[in-house]
Amino acid sequence: MPADDAQVPSFKGPEGQEDMPYLLTPGPLTTSRTVKLAALADWGSRDIEFRNLVKDIRNGLKTLSHCDENYECVIMQGSGTFAIEAALGSFCPAKRKKTLVVANGAYGDRAVQILERIDRPVIKIDKGDSQSPTPAEVAAALDNDRSISHVWIIHCETTSGIINPITEIGHEVQSRGRVFMVDAMSSFGALPLDMRRDSIDVMVSSSNKCIEGIPGFSYVIVKRPLLEACGGQCHSIVLDLYDQWKGLETNGQFRFTPPTHSLVAFRQAMRELEEEGGPPARLARYQRNAAALLDALKAMGLVPLLNDNERGPIIQTILQPKDPNFDFETFYKGLRARGFAIYPGKLTKKPSFRIGTIGRLDENVMKDVVAAIKDVLAQMGVTDMSPAE
Ligand SMILES: *Cc1c(COP(=O)(O)O)cnc(C)c1O
């Protein structure tokens, strides 16, 4: 520990773990004490109460995404990428037809990488790091290539924090009779999402983002006919959504050991989402977090990557100051010593850092992180906040 860190007064972290930093990251994120406490019990995976809990979660997720009786929810063990690979492998065509990935960041690129690895024909619209795709260009791509049968897009591209216009793009995809698939990993539970209004056939998310659960599983909401038709299509046994669904439907059980603690904590997280007022109230809190953070950082002269129309309330990308005294590792450690864990940037071209504005935290935490940022930058001797060109 450098000497200056020793002089930092001890910080106060989240309730119940005051000696640990707030996670200003888009998952795992800071959860409530009660969500963590719910995990303090050993449930048997075949236990009748546990099977009811799994049923409650599957139904609750369908309600949250505005499904009618034509949709199913399949839970998959593992982080979000496991459900992504499961959905791509179970639903995307292996020959003759192809999948269009609309990419504007690392998560779009990763979907392409998965499809290539499992030998599924794929083409991509590439908008770089931080540009939004337009409904018109997706429509044109579909009109130009009749062999595109599936479209994959990210709702909130966590690389930059940009929100893509899924409602409008979904309309173009559905009206042309193609399958619309959405990675809503970092948005579901806060940003509005409606499977029917948004013309979504397949949606993927996970336990540890806006629903504020702990990591351990992911899930796929899908129109039943698609699921019924996908038997035997997946490249993988463990990721096969059809087999996973059949297991859950037949006896309410997972085929392989489920993350019991994580599921129990998630049911508590779903209750707390409802108590807060559902996704609209959660969105409003995240929006207050993002506004409090960005207003203060802009007043200091720091420059966010996105303008207010493009950025979402999930994660904020800030361009690194060009001042030669700025060093990300030192900045990160200084904030960590003051009780905040932030995220490095993921842009390919511009040096940046990211601050998550989701999780069990509010504007007061944001005020404290701004004070910590000021303090650390002053200690580093950073005065010129303007970004490098
Ligand atoms: C978090 C996230 C994922 C999944 O990442 P995991 O590390 O596998 O949980 C996928 N897509 C987006 C947009 C994300 O934010």
mmCIF file of C-alpha atoms and ligand atoms in Angstrom:
data_model
loop_
_atom_site.group_PDB
_atom_site.id
_atom_site.type_symbol
_atom_site.label_atom_id
_atom_site.label_comp_id
_atom_site.label_asym_id
_atom_site.label_seq_id
_atom_site.Cartn_x
_atom_site.Cartn_y
_atom_site.Cartn_z
ATOM 1 C CA MET A 1 0.000 0.000 0.000
ATOM 2 C CA PRO A 2 1.431 3.409 -0.920
ATOM 3 C CA ALA A 3 1.738 5.890 1.944
ATOM 4 C CA ASP A 4 -1.071 8.131 0.688
ATOM 5 C CA ASP A 5 -3.554 5.244 0.856
ATOM 6 C CA ALA A 6 -2.753 4.768 4.524
ATOM 7 C CA GLN A 7 -4.023 8.294 5.192
ATOM 8 C CA VAL A 8 -7.434 7.616 3.693
ATOM 9 C CA PRO A 9 -10.051 7.491 6.432
ATOM 10 C CA SER A 10 -11.796 4.131 6.651
ATOM 11 C CA PHE A 11 -14.885 4.062 4.476
ATOM 12 C CA LYS A 12 -18.410 2.831 5.026
ATOM 13 C CA GLY A 13 -19.568 0.330 2.441
ATOM 14 C CA PRO A 14 -23.010 -1.190 1.881
ATOM 15 C CA GLU A 15 -25.167 -2.244 4.827
ATOM 16 C CA GLY A 16 -24.012 -5.501 6.353
ATOM 17 C CA GLN A 17 -20.593 -5.404 4.678
ATOM 18 C CA GLU A 18 -19.369 -1.956 5.639
ATOM 19 C CA ASP A 19 -15.732 -2.936 5.165
ATOM 20 C CA MET A 20 -16.252 -3.764 1.489
ATOM 21 C CA PRO A 21 -16.571 -1.350 -1.415
ATOM 22 C CA TYR A 22 -19.704 -0.490 -3.349
ATOM 23 C CA LEU A 23 -19.569 -2.243 -6.691
ATOM 24 C CA LEU A 24 -20.062 0.425 -9.349
ATOM 25 C CA THR A 25 -20.020 -2.300 -11.967
ATOM 26 C CA PRO A 26 -22.773 -3.775 -14.103
ATOM 27 C CA GLY A 27 -22.881 -7.131 -12.368
ATOM 28 C CA PRO A 28 -21.958 -8.590 -10.050
ATOM 29 C CA LEU A 29 -23.274 -5.505 -8.334
ATOM 30 C CA THR A 30 -24.120 -4.333 -4.840
ATOM 31 C CA THR A 31 -27.143 -6.228 -3.554
ATOM 32 C CA SER A 32 -29.315 -5.611 -0.517
ATOM 33 C CA ARG A 33 -28.460 -7.231 2.791
ATOM 34 C CA THR A 34 -31.757 -9.148 2.669
ATOM 35 C CA VAL A 35 -30.944 -10.629 -0.754
ATOM 36 C CA LYS A 36 -27.591 -11.833 0.567
ATOM 37 C CA LEU A 37 -29.235 -13.199 3.729
ATOM 38 C CA ALA A 38 -31.710 -15.241 1.658
ATOM 39 C CA ALA A 39 -28.742 -17.212 0.339
ATOM 40 C CA LEU A 40 -27.876 -18.382 3.876
ATOM 41 C CA ALA A 41 -29.820 -21.624 3.597
ATOM 42 C CA ASP A 42 -29.100 -24.975 2.016
ATOM 43 C CA TRP A 43 -31.939 -26.066 -0.223
ATOM 44 C CA GLY A 44 -32.198 -29.501 -1.772
ATOM 45 C CA SER A 45 -32.627 -29.312 -5.535
ATOM 46 C CA ARG A 46 -35.386 -31.947 -5.505
ATOM 47 C CA ASP A 47 -37.128 -30.450 -2.487
ATOM 48 C CA ILE A 48 -40.787 -29.686 -3.184
ATOM 49 C CA GLU A 49 -40.505 -26.136 -1.817
ATOM 50 C CA PHE A 50 -37.482 -25.497 -3.972
ATOM 51 C CA ARG A 51 -39.282 -26.732 -7.067
ATOM 52 C CA ASN A 52 -42.141 -24.349 -6.270
ATOM 53 C CA LEU A 53 -39.638 -21.533 -5.916
ATOM 54 C CA VAL A 54 -38.217 -22.281 -9.362
ATOM 55 C CA LYS A 55 -41.741 -22.261 -10.783
ATOM 56 C CA ASP A 56 -42.406 -18.892 -9.080
ATOM 57 C CA ILE A 57 -39.259 -17.422 -10.596
ATOM 58 C CA ARG A 58 -40.092 -18.656 -14.108
ATOM 59 C CA ASN A 59 -43.623 -17.263 -13.874
ATOM 60 C CA GLY A 60 -42.408 -14.029 -12.315
ATOM 61 C CA LEU A 61 -39.942 -13.461 -15.148
ATOM 62 C CA LYS A 62 -42.697 -13.998 -17.716
ATOM 63 C CA THR A 63 -44.895 -11.465 -15.943
ATOM 64 C CA LEU A 64 -42.040 -8.948 -15.763
ATOM 65 C CA SER A 65 -41.450 -9.231 -19.512
ATOM 66 C CA HIS A 66 -45.194 -8.923 -20.300
ATOM 67 C CA CYS A 67 -45.597 -12.407 -21.767
ATOM 68 C CA ASP A 68 -48.927 -14.028 -22.502
ATOM 69 C CA GLU A 69 -49.474 -17.795 -22.439
ATOM 70 C CA ASN A 70 -47.509 -18.260 -25.680
ATOM 71 C CA TYR A 71 -44.113 -17.827 -24.042
ATOM 72 C CA GLU A 72 -41.854 -20.008 -21.918
ATOM 73 C CA CYS A 73 -39.056 -19.209 -19.482
ATOM 74 C CA VAL A 74 -36.055 -21.530 -19.342
ATOM 75 C CA ILE A 75 -33.435 -21.022 -16.636
ATOM 76 C CA MET A 76 -29.832 -21.947 -17.410
ATOM 77 C CA GLN A 77 -27.016 -22.458 -14.898
ATOM 78 C CA GLY A 78 -24.067 -20.110 -15.386
ATOM 79 C CA SER A 79 -23.487 -16.442 -16.139
ATOM 80 C CA GLY A 80 -25.278 -14.490 -18.861
ATOM 81 C CA THR A 81 -23.037 -15.729 -21.645
ATOM 82 C CA PHE A 82 -24.178 -19.302 -20.959
ATOM 83 C CA ALA A 83 -27.768 -18.380 -21.825
ATOM 84 C CA ILE A 84 -26.529 -16.415 -24.854
ATOM 85 C CA GLU A 85 -24.629 -19.401 -26.189
ATOM 86 C CA ALA A 86 -27.589 -21.658 -25.335
ATOM 87 C CA ALA A 87 -30.015 -19.412 -27.261
ATOM 88 C CA LEU A 88 -27.716 -18.985 -30.263
ATOM 89 C CA GLY A 89 -27.014 -22.722 -30.375
ATOM 90 C CA SER A 90 -30.630 -23.779 -29.855
ATOM 91 C CA PHE A 91 -32.371 -21.337 -32.213
ATOM 92 C CA CYS A 92 -29.975 -20.059 -34.891
ATOM 93 C CA PRO A 93 -29.916 -21.968 -38.185
ATOM 94 C CA ALA A 94 -26.978 -24.241 -39.007
ATOM 95 C CA LYS A 95 -27.335 -24.141 -42.774
ATOM 96 C CA ARG A 96 -29.019 -22.370 -45.702
ATOM 97 C CA LYS A 97 -30.305 -19.508 -43.526
ATOM 98 C CA LYS A 98 -28.225 -17.130 -41.446
ATOM 99 C CA THR A 99 -28.208 -14.877 -38.400
ATOM 100 C CA LEU A 100 -27.662 -11.121 -38.583
ATOM 101 C CA VAL A 101 -25.894 -9.696 -35.529
ATOM 102 C CA VAL A 102 -26.399 -5.960 -35.084
ATOM 103 C CA ALA A 103 -23.247 -5.033 -33.190
ATOM 104 C CA ASN A 104 -22.130 -1.825 -31.514
ATOM 105 C CA GLY A 105 -19.710 -3.037 -28.908
ATOM 106 C CA ALA A 106 -18.017 -6.031 -27.313
ATOM 107 C CA TYR A 107 -21.198 -7.992 -26.574
ATOM 108 C CA GLY A 108 -22.280 -7.907 -30.221
ATOM 109 C CA ASP A 109 -18.800 -9.026 -31.238
ATOM 110 C CA ARG A 110 -18.995 -11.861 -28.728
ATOM 111 C CA ALA A 111 -22.287 -13.128 -30.203
ATOM 112 C CA VAL A 112 -20.590 -13.236 -33.618
ATOM 113 C CA GLN A 113 -17.656 -15.102 -32.100
ATOM 114 C CA ILE A 114 -19.976 -17.703 -30.551
ATOM 115 C CA LEU A 115 -21.876 -18.245 -33.812
ATOM 116 C CA GLU A 116 -18.611 -18.658 -35.719
ATOM 117 C CA ARG A 117 -17.272 -21.110 -33.177
ATOM 118 C CA ILE A 118 -20.373 -23.298 -33.381
ATOM 119 C CA ASP A 119 -20.446 -23.089 -37.175
ATOM 120 C CA ARG A 120 -23.636 -21.104 -37.623
ATOM 121 C CA PRO A 121 -23.771 -18.787 -40.635
ATOM 122 C CA VAL A 122 -23.575 -15.188 -39.421
ATOM 123 C CA ILE A 123 -23.254 -11.696 -40.851
ATOM 124 C CA LYS A 124 -22.881 -8.505 -38.921
ATOM 125 C CA ILE A 125 -23.835 -4.856 -39.066
ATOM 126 C CA ASP A 126 -20.893 -3.239 -37.302
ATOM 127 C CA LYS A 127 -21.486 0.203 -35.778
ATOM 128 C CA GLY A 128 -18.134 0.341 -34.003
ATOM 129 C CA ASP A 129 -17.949 1.181 -30.325
ATOM 130 C CA SER A 130 -20.669 3.652 -29.621
ATOM 131 C CA GLN A 131 -22.959 4.332 -32.585
ATOM 132 C CA SER A 132 -26.591 3.331 -32.566
ATOM 133 C CA PRO A 133 -27.960 1.139 -35.380
ATOM 134 C CA THR A 134 -31.050 2.577 -37.094
ATOM 135 C CA PRO A 135 -34.256 0.650 -37.834
ATOM 136 C CA ALA A 136 -33.862 1.641 -41.511
ATOM 137 C CA GLU A 137 -30.449 0.039 -41.887
ATOM 138 C CA VAL A 138 -31.603 -3.193 -40.264
ATOM 139 C CA ALA A 139 -34.649 -3.193 -42.574
ATOM 140 C CA ALA A 140 -32.403 -2.626 -45.607
ATOM 141 C CA ALA A 141 -30.093 -5.481 -44.570
ATOM 142 C CA LEU A 142 -33.082 -7.820 -44.310
ATOM 143 C CA ASP A 143 -34.481 -6.710 -47.679
ATOM 144 C CA ASN A 144 -31.094 -7.201 -49.333
ATOM 145 C CA ASP A 145 -30.522 -10.695 -48.032
ATOM 146 C CA ARG A 146 -33.461 -13.079 -47.927
ATOM 147 C CA SER A 147 -31.354 -15.764 -46.327
ATOM 148 C CA ILE A 148 -31.266 -13.871 -43.025
ATOM 149 C CA SER A 149 -33.782 -15.652 -40.799
ATOM 150 C CA HIS A 150 -32.712 -14.437 -37.330
ATOM 151 C CA VAL A 151 -31.604 -11.060 -35.933
ATOM 152 C CA TRP A 152 -29.615 -10.645 -32.707
ATOM 153 C CA ILE A 153 -29.223 -7.266 -30.973
ATOM 154 C CA ILE A 154 -28.145 -5.930 -27.584
ATOM 155 C CA HIS A 155 -30.603 -3.748 -25.658
ATOM 156 C CA CYS A 156 -28.121 -1.840 -23.506
ATOM 157 C CA GLU A 157 -24.622 -2.322 -24.963
ATOM 158 C CA THR A 158 -22.694 -2.381 -21.708
ATOM 159 C CA THR A 159 -19.431 -1.635 -23.544
ATOM 160 C CA SER A 160 -20.450 2.031 -23.761
ATOM 161 C CA GLY A 161 -23.824 2.117 -21.973
ATOM 162 C CA ILE A 162 -25.738 3.042 -25.145
ATOM 163 C CA ILE A 163 -29.402 2.022 -25.458
ATOM 164 C CA ASN A 164 -30.408 0.548 -28.812
ATOM 165 C CA PRO A 165 -33.925 1.191 -30.204
ATOM 166 C CA ILE A 166 -35.221 -2.384 -29.892
ATOM 167 C CA THR A 167 -38.927 -1.507 -30.197
ATOM 168 C CA GLU A 168 -38.479 0.100 -33.626
ATOM 169 C CA ILE A 169 -35.959 -2.463 -34.860
ATOM 170 C CA GLY A 170 -38.156 -5.313 -33.590
ATOM 171 C CA HIS A 171 -41.010 -3.937 -35.649
ATOM 172 C CA GLU A 172 -38.920 -4.004 -38.834
ATOM 173 C CA VAL A 173 -37.747 -7.550 -38.095
ATOM 174 C CA GLN A 174 -41.174 -8.931 -37.256
ATOM 175 C CA SER A 175 -42.933 -7.281 -40.183
ATOM 176 C CA ARG A 176 -40.477 -9.099 -42.456
ATOM 177 C CA GLY A 177 -41.185 -12.429 -40.800
ATOM 178 C CA ARG A 178 -37.769 -12.908 -39.220
ATOM 179 C CA VAL A 179 -36.969 -14.064 -35.677
ATOM 180 C CA PHE A 180 -35.997 -11.214 -33.307
ATOM 181 C CA MET A 181 -33.554 -12.075 -30.490
ATOM 182 C CA VAL A 182 -32.495 -9.594 -27.796
ATOM 183 C CA ASP A 183 -29.646 -9.649 -25.287
ATOM 184 C CA ALA A 184 -31.347 -7.651 -22.523
ATOM 185 C CA MET A 185 -28.765 -8.722 -19.982
ATOM 186 C CA SER A 186 -27.933 -5.345 -18.475
ATOM 187 C CA SER A 187 -31.338 -3.701 -18.965
ATOM 188 C CA PHE A 188 -34.076 -6.160 -18.020
ATOM 189 C CA GLY A 189 -35.779 -5.267 -14.745
ATOM 190 C CA ALA A 190 -35.251 -1.525 -15.185
ATOM 191 C CA LEU A 191 -35.624 -0.373 -18.799
ATOM 192 C CA PRO A 192 -39.037 -0.984 -20.352
ATOM 193 C CA LEU A 193 -39.207 -4.315 -22.193
ATOM 194 C CA ASP A 194 -42.366 -5.959 -23.466
ATOM 195 C CA MET A 195 -42.015 -9.224 -25.405
ATOM 196 C CA ARG A 196 -45.181 -8.551 -27.416
ATOM 197 C CA ARG A 197 -44.967 -4.805 -28.031
ATOM 198 C CA ASP A 198 -41.274 -5.062 -28.886
ATOM 199 C CA SER A 199 -41.845 -8.069 -31.213
ATOM 200 C CA ILE A 200 -39.274 -10.138 -29.308
ATOM 201 C CA ASP A 201 -39.149 -13.877 -29.981
ATOM 202 C CA VAL A 202 -36.175 -14.617 -27.742
ATOM 203 C CA MET A 203 -34.862 -12.563 -24.814
ATOM 204 C CA VAL A 204 -31.871 -13.364 -22.633
ATOM 205 C CA SER A 205 -30.895 -11.948 -19.239
ATOM 206 C CA SER A 206 -29.232 -12.994 -15.968
ATOM 207 C CA SER A 207 -29.584 -13.001 -12.203
ATOM 208 C CA ASN A 208 -27.024 -10.379 -11.288
ATOM 209 C CA LYS A 209 -27.928 -7.212 -13.168
ATOM 210 C CA CYS A 210 -30.980 -4.938 -12.829
ATOM 211 C CA ILE A 211 -33.009 -7.430 -10.802
ATOM 212 C CA GLU A 212 -30.187 -7.110 -8.261
ATOM 213 C CA GLY A 213 -29.646 -10.781 -7.449
ATOM 214 C CA ILE A 214 -26.361 -12.590 -6.948
ATOM 215 C CA PRO A 215 -24.553 -14.330 -9.838
ATOM 216 C CA GLY A 216 -25.223 -17.953 -10.715
ATOM 217 C CA PHE A 217 -27.755 -18.292 -13.490
ATOM 218 C CA SER A 218 -29.234 -16.796 -16.620
ATOM 219 C CA TYR A 219 -32.546 -17.265 -18.408
ATOM 220 C CA VAL A 220 -34.201 -17.245 -21.789
ATOM 221 C CA ILE A 221 -37.769 -16.093 -22.457
ATOM 222 C CA VAL A 222 -38.966 -17.502 -25.748
ATOM 223 C CA LYS A 223 -42.098 -18.018 -27.844
ATOM 224 C CA ARG A 224 -43.207 -21.589 -27.275
ATOM 225 C CA PRO A 225 -43.345 -22.701 -30.944
ATOM 226 C CA LEU A 226 -39.667 -21.780 -31.371
ATOM 227 C CA LEU A 227 -38.756 -23.800 -28.313
ATOM 228 C CA GLU A 228 -40.888 -26.755 -29.405
ATOM 229 C CA ALA A 229 -39.167 -26.769 -32.791
ATOM 230 C CA CYS A 230 -35.575 -26.632 -31.520
ATOM 231 C CA GLY A 231 -35.192 -30.166 -30.145
ATOM 232 C CA GLY A 232 -31.866 -31.724 -31.140
ATOM 233 C CA GLN A 233 -30.518 -28.494 -32.678
ATOM 234 C CA CYS A 234 -28.129 -27.371 -29.969
ATOM 235 C CA HIS A 235 -24.427 -28.067 -30.390
ATOM 236 C CA SER A 236 -24.083 -28.744 -26.657
ATOM 237 C CA ILE A 237 -25.740 -31.088 -24.169
ATOM 238 C CA VAL A 238 -25.594 -28.782 -21.149
ATOM 239 C CA LEU A 239 -26.713 -25.697 -23.112
ATOM 240 C CA ASP A 240 -29.606 -27.422 -24.901
ATOM 241 C CA LEU A 241 -32.621 -25.237 -24.111
ATOM 242 C CA TYR A 242 -35.120 -27.805 -25.358
ATOM 243 C CA ASP A 243 -33.822 -30.504 -23.019
ATOM 244 C CA GLN A 244 -33.523 -28.011 -20.167
ATOM 245 C CA TRP A 245 -37.126 -26.944 -20.700
ATOM 246 C CA LYS A 246 -38.380 -30.543 -20.864
ATOM 247 C CA GLY A 247 -36.605 -31.267 -17.576
ATOM 248 C CA LEU A 248 -38.144 -28.261 -15.856
ATOM 249 C CA GLU A 249 -41.595 -29.039 -17.235
ATOM 250 C CA THR A 250 -41.629 -32.769 -16.525
ATOM 251 C CA ASN A 251 -40.612 -32.791 -12.877
ATOM 252 C CA GLY A 252 -39.792 -29.186 -12.010
ATOM 253 C CA GLN A 253 -36.121 -30.053 -11.746
ATOM 254 C CA PHE A 254 -32.912 -29.033 -13.426
ATOM 255 C CA ARG A 255 -31.085 -31.725 -15.357
ATOM 256 C CA PHE A 256 -27.849 -30.866 -13.561
ATOM 257 C CA THR A 257 -27.152 -29.273 -10.157
ATOM 258 C CA PRO A 258 -28.836 -25.855 -9.987
ATOM 259 C CA PRO A 259 -27.289 -22.856 -8.169
ATOM 260 C CA THR A 260 -29.759 -23.232 -5.287
ATOM 261 C CA HIS A 261 -28.473 -20.332 -3.170
ATOM 262 C CA SER A 262 -28.487 -17.973 -6.095
ATOM 263 C CA LEU A 263 -32.070 -18.924 -7.034
ATOM 264 C CA VAL A 264 -33.339 -18.396 -3.497
ATOM 265 C CA ALA A 265 -31.611 -15.011 -3.338
ATOM 266 C CA PHE A 266 -33.137 -14.131 -6.711
ATOM 267 C CA ARG A 267 -36.675 -14.755 -5.518
ATOM 268 C CA GLN A 268 -35.993 -12.316 -2.689
ATOM 269 C CA ALA A 269 -34.561 -9.850 -5.216
ATOM 270 C CA MET A 270 -37.738 -10.157 -7.295
ATOM 271 C CA ARG A 271 -39.851 -9.391 -4.219
ATOM 272 C CA GLU A 272 -37.731 -6.324 -3.510
ATOM 273 C CA LEU A 273 -38.124 -5.148 -7.098
ATOM 274 C CA GLU A 274 -41.872 -5.351 -6.648
ATOM 275 C CA GLU A 275 -41.715 -3.561 -3.264
ATOM 276 C CA GLU A 276 -39.722 -0.761 -4.839
ATOM 277 C CA GLY A 277 -42.520 -0.226 -7.370
ATOM 278 C CA GLY A 278 -41.405 -2.524 -10.191
ATOM 279 C CA PRO A 279 -39.230 -1.657 -13.185
ATOM 280 C CA PRO A 280 -40.540 1.965 -13.528
ATOM 281 C CA ALA A 281 -39.450 2.835 -9.964
ATOM 282 C CA ARG A 282 -36.156 1.050 -10.392
ATOM 283 C CA LEU A 283 -35.533 2.862 -13.658
ATOM 284 C CA ALA A 284 -36.282 6.192 -11.962
ATOM 285 C CA ARG A 285 -33.733 5.442 -9.217
ATOM 286 C CA TYR A 286 -31.081 4.467 -11.755
ATOM 287 C CA GLN A 287 -31.833 7.600 -13.753
ATOM 288 C CA ARG A 288 -31.361 9.726 -10.624
ATOM 289 C CA ASN A 289 -28.068 7.926 -9.984
ATOM 290 C CA ALA A 290 -26.839 8.539 -13.518
ATOM 291 C CA ALA A 291 -27.908 12.200 -13.548
ATOM 292 C CA ALA A 292 -26.342 12.923 -10.145
ATOM 293 C CA LEU A 293 -23.072 11.331 -11.237
ATOM 294 C CA LEU A 294 -22.857 12.869 -14.689
ATOM 295 C CA ASP A 295 -23.917 16.381 -13.662
ATOM 296 C CA ALA A 296 -21.177 16.460 -11.048
ATOM 297 C CA LEU A 297 -18.490 14.949 -13.300
ATOM 298 C CA LYS A 298 -19.344 17.344 -16.136
ATOM 299 C CA ALA A 299 -19.155 20.268 -13.727
ATOM 300 C CA MET A 300 -15.607 19.128 -12.919
ATOM 301 C CA GLY A 301 -14.748 19.218 -16.638
ATOM 302 C CA LEU A 302 -14.795 15.453 -17.240
ATOM 303 C CA VAL A 303 -16.338 14.401 -20.556
ATOM 304 C CA PRO A 304 -18.741 11.463 -20.981
ATOM 305 C CA LEU A 305 -18.528 9.448 -24.216
ATOM 306 C CA LEU A 306 -22.249 9.643 -24.981
ATOM 307 C CA ASN A 307 -24.650 12.560 -24.969
ATOM 308 C CA ASP A 308 -27.739 12.491 -22.761
ATOM 309 C CA ASN A 309 -29.994 11.178 -25.551
ATOM 310 C CA GLU A 310 -27.835 8.149 -26.236
ATOM 311 C CA ARG A 311 -26.691 7.125 -22.794
ATOM 312 C CA GLY A 312 -28.761 4.868 -20.607
ATOM 313 C CA PRO A 313 -29.007 4.839 -16.819
ATOM 314 C CA ILE A 314 -27.039 1.564 -16.514
ATOM 315 C CA ILE A 315 -23.360 2.392 -16.929
ATOM 316 C CA GLN A 316 -21.527 5.609 -17.762
ATOM 317 C CA THR A 317 -18.415 5.791 -19.931
ATOM 318 C CA ILE A 318 -16.109 8.707 -19.126
ATOM 319 C CA LEU A 319 -13.218 9.658 -21.393
ATOM 320 C CA GLN A 320 -9.871 9.595 -19.634
ATOM 321 C CA PRO A 321 -8.380 13.042 -18.974
ATOM 322 C CA LYS A 322 -5.392 13.755 -21.201
ATOM 323 C CA ASP A 323 -3.452 15.217 -18.251
ATOM 324 C CA PRO A 324 -0.166 13.229 -18.113
ATOM 325 C CA ASN A 325 -0.647 12.718 -14.374
ATOM 326 C CA PHE A 326 -3.706 10.533 -14.969
ATOM 327 C CA ASP A 327 -3.084 6.827 -14.565
ATOM 328 C CA PHE A 328 -6.002 4.382 -14.475
ATOM 329 C CA GLU A 329 -4.429 1.896 -12.032
ATOM 330 C CA THR A 330 -3.655 4.651 -9.507
ATOM 331 C CA PHE A 331 -7.132 6.130 -9.998
ATOM 332 C CA TYR A 332 -8.759 2.717 -9.525
ATOM 333 C CA LYS A 333 -6.757 1.946 -6.379
ATOM 334 C CA GLY A 334 -7.486 5.376 -4.903
ATOM 335 C CA LEU A 335 -11.217 4.869 -5.390
ATOM 336 C CA ARG A 336 -11.043 1.302 -4.099
ATOM 337 C CA ALA A 337 -9.353 2.580 -0.929
ATOM 338 C CA ARG A 338 -12.252 5.019 -0.524
ATOM 339 C CA GLY A 339 -14.885 2.319 -0.865
ATOM 340 C CA PHE A 340 -15.730 2.216 -4.565
ATOM 341 C CA ALA A 341 -14.909 -0.388 -7.201
ATOM 342 C CA ILE A 342 -15.220 0.972 -10.749
ATOM 343 C CA TYR A 343 -14.754 -0.600 -14.191
ATOM 344 C CA PRO A 344 -12.020 -0.072 -16.759
ATOM 345 C CA GLY A 345 -13.084 1.123 -20.205
ATOM 346 C CA LYS A 346 -13.742 -1.358 -22.982
ATOM 347 C CA LEU A 347 -13.694 0.953 -26.013
ATOM 348 C CA THR A 348 -11.271 -0.081 -28.720
ATOM 349 C CA LYS A 349 -10.226 3.442 -29.708
ATOM 350 C CA LYS A 350 -10.585 5.946 -26.875
ATOM 351 C CA PRO A 351 -9.075 5.492 -23.388
ATOM 352 C CA SER A 352 -11.936 5.581 -20.903
ATOM 353 C CA PHE A 353 -13.277 4.280 -17.614
ATOM 354 C CA ARG A 354 -16.784 3.214 -16.654
ATOM 355 C CA ILE A 355 -18.961 3.754 -13.607
ATOM 356 C CA GLY A 356 -22.002 1.559 -13.116
ATOM 357 C CA THR A 357 -25.115 3.286 -11.797
ATOM 358 C CA ILE A 358 -27.148 0.131 -11.031
ATOM 359 C CA GLY A 359 -27.388 -2.068 -7.932
ATOM 360 C CA ARG A 360 -28.564 -1.322 -4.433
ATOM 361 C CA LEU A 361 -27.330 2.277 -4.338
ATOM 362 C CA ASP A 362 -28.755 5.756 -4.572
ATOM 363 C CA GLU A 363 -27.829 9.398 -5.217
ATOM 364 C CA ASN A 364 -26.098 9.686 -1.846
ATOM 365 C CA VAL A 365 -23.667 6.971 -2.860
ATOM 366 C CA MET A 366 -23.188 8.853 -6.136
ATOM 367 C CA LYS A 367 -22.375 12.065 -4.214
ATOM 368 C CA ASP A 368 -19.813 10.152 -2.192
ATOM 369 C CA VAL A 369 -18.190 8.650 -5.261
ATOM 370 C CA VAL A 370 -17.943 12.104 -6.864
ATOM 371 C CA ALA A 371 -16.214 13.410 -3.711
ATOM 372 C CA ALA A 372 -13.841 10.425 -3.838
ATOM 373 C CA ILE A 373 -13.090 11.053 -7.530
ATOM 374 C CA LYS A 374 -12.265 14.718 -6.807
ATOM 375 C CA ASP A 375 -10.037 13.692 -3.955
ATOM 376 C CA VAL A 376 -8.142 11.038 -5.912
ATOM 377 C CA LEU A 377 -7.667 13.251 -8.986
ATOM 378 C CA ALA A 378 -6.325 16.050 -6.772
ATOM 379 C CA GLN A 379 -3.921 13.627 -5.105
ATOM 380 C CA MET A 380 -2.736 12.433 -8.500
ATOM 381 C CA GLY A 381 -2.192 16.051 -9.554
ATOM 382 C CA VAL A 382 -4.649 15.841 -12.453
ATOM 383 C CA THR A 383 -5.867 19.315 -13.413
ATOM 384 C CA ASP A 384 -6.660 19.087 -17.158
ATOM 385 C CA MET A 385 -9.823 17.006 -17.425
ATOM 386 C CA SER A 386 -10.255 17.323 -21.180
ATOM 387 C CA PRO A 387 -9.983 14.024 -23.044
ATOM 388 C CA ALA A 388 -7.120 13.009 -25.270
ATOM 389 C CA GLU A 389 -7.971 13.456 -28.953
HETATM 390 C C1 LIG B 1 -23.208 -8.725 -18.510
HETATM 391 C C2 LIG B 1 -23.571 -8.860 -19.929
HETATM 392 C C3 LIG B 1 -23.539 -10.119 -20.569
HETATM 393 C C4 LIG B 1 -23.151 -11.401 -19.889
HETATM 394 O O1 LIG B 1 -21.930 -11.406 -19.305
HETATM 395 P P1 LIG B 1 -21.535 -12.536 -18.252
HETATM 396 O O2 LIG B 1 -20.179 -12.093 -17.831
HETATM 397 O O3 LIG B 1 -21.518 -13.841 -18.946
HETATM 398 O O4 LIG B 1 -22.550 -12.514 -17.170
HETATM 399 C C5 LIG B 1 -23.978 -10.179 -21.876
HETATM 400 N N1 LIG B 1 -24.409 -9.093 -22.529
HETATM 401 C C6 LIG B 1 -24.449 -7.881 -21.944
HETATM 402 C C7 LIG B 1 -24.969 -6.717 -22.727
HETATM 403 C C8 LIG B 1 -24.024 -7.715 -20.631
HETATM 404 O O5 LIG B 1 -24.085 -6.516 -20.041
#
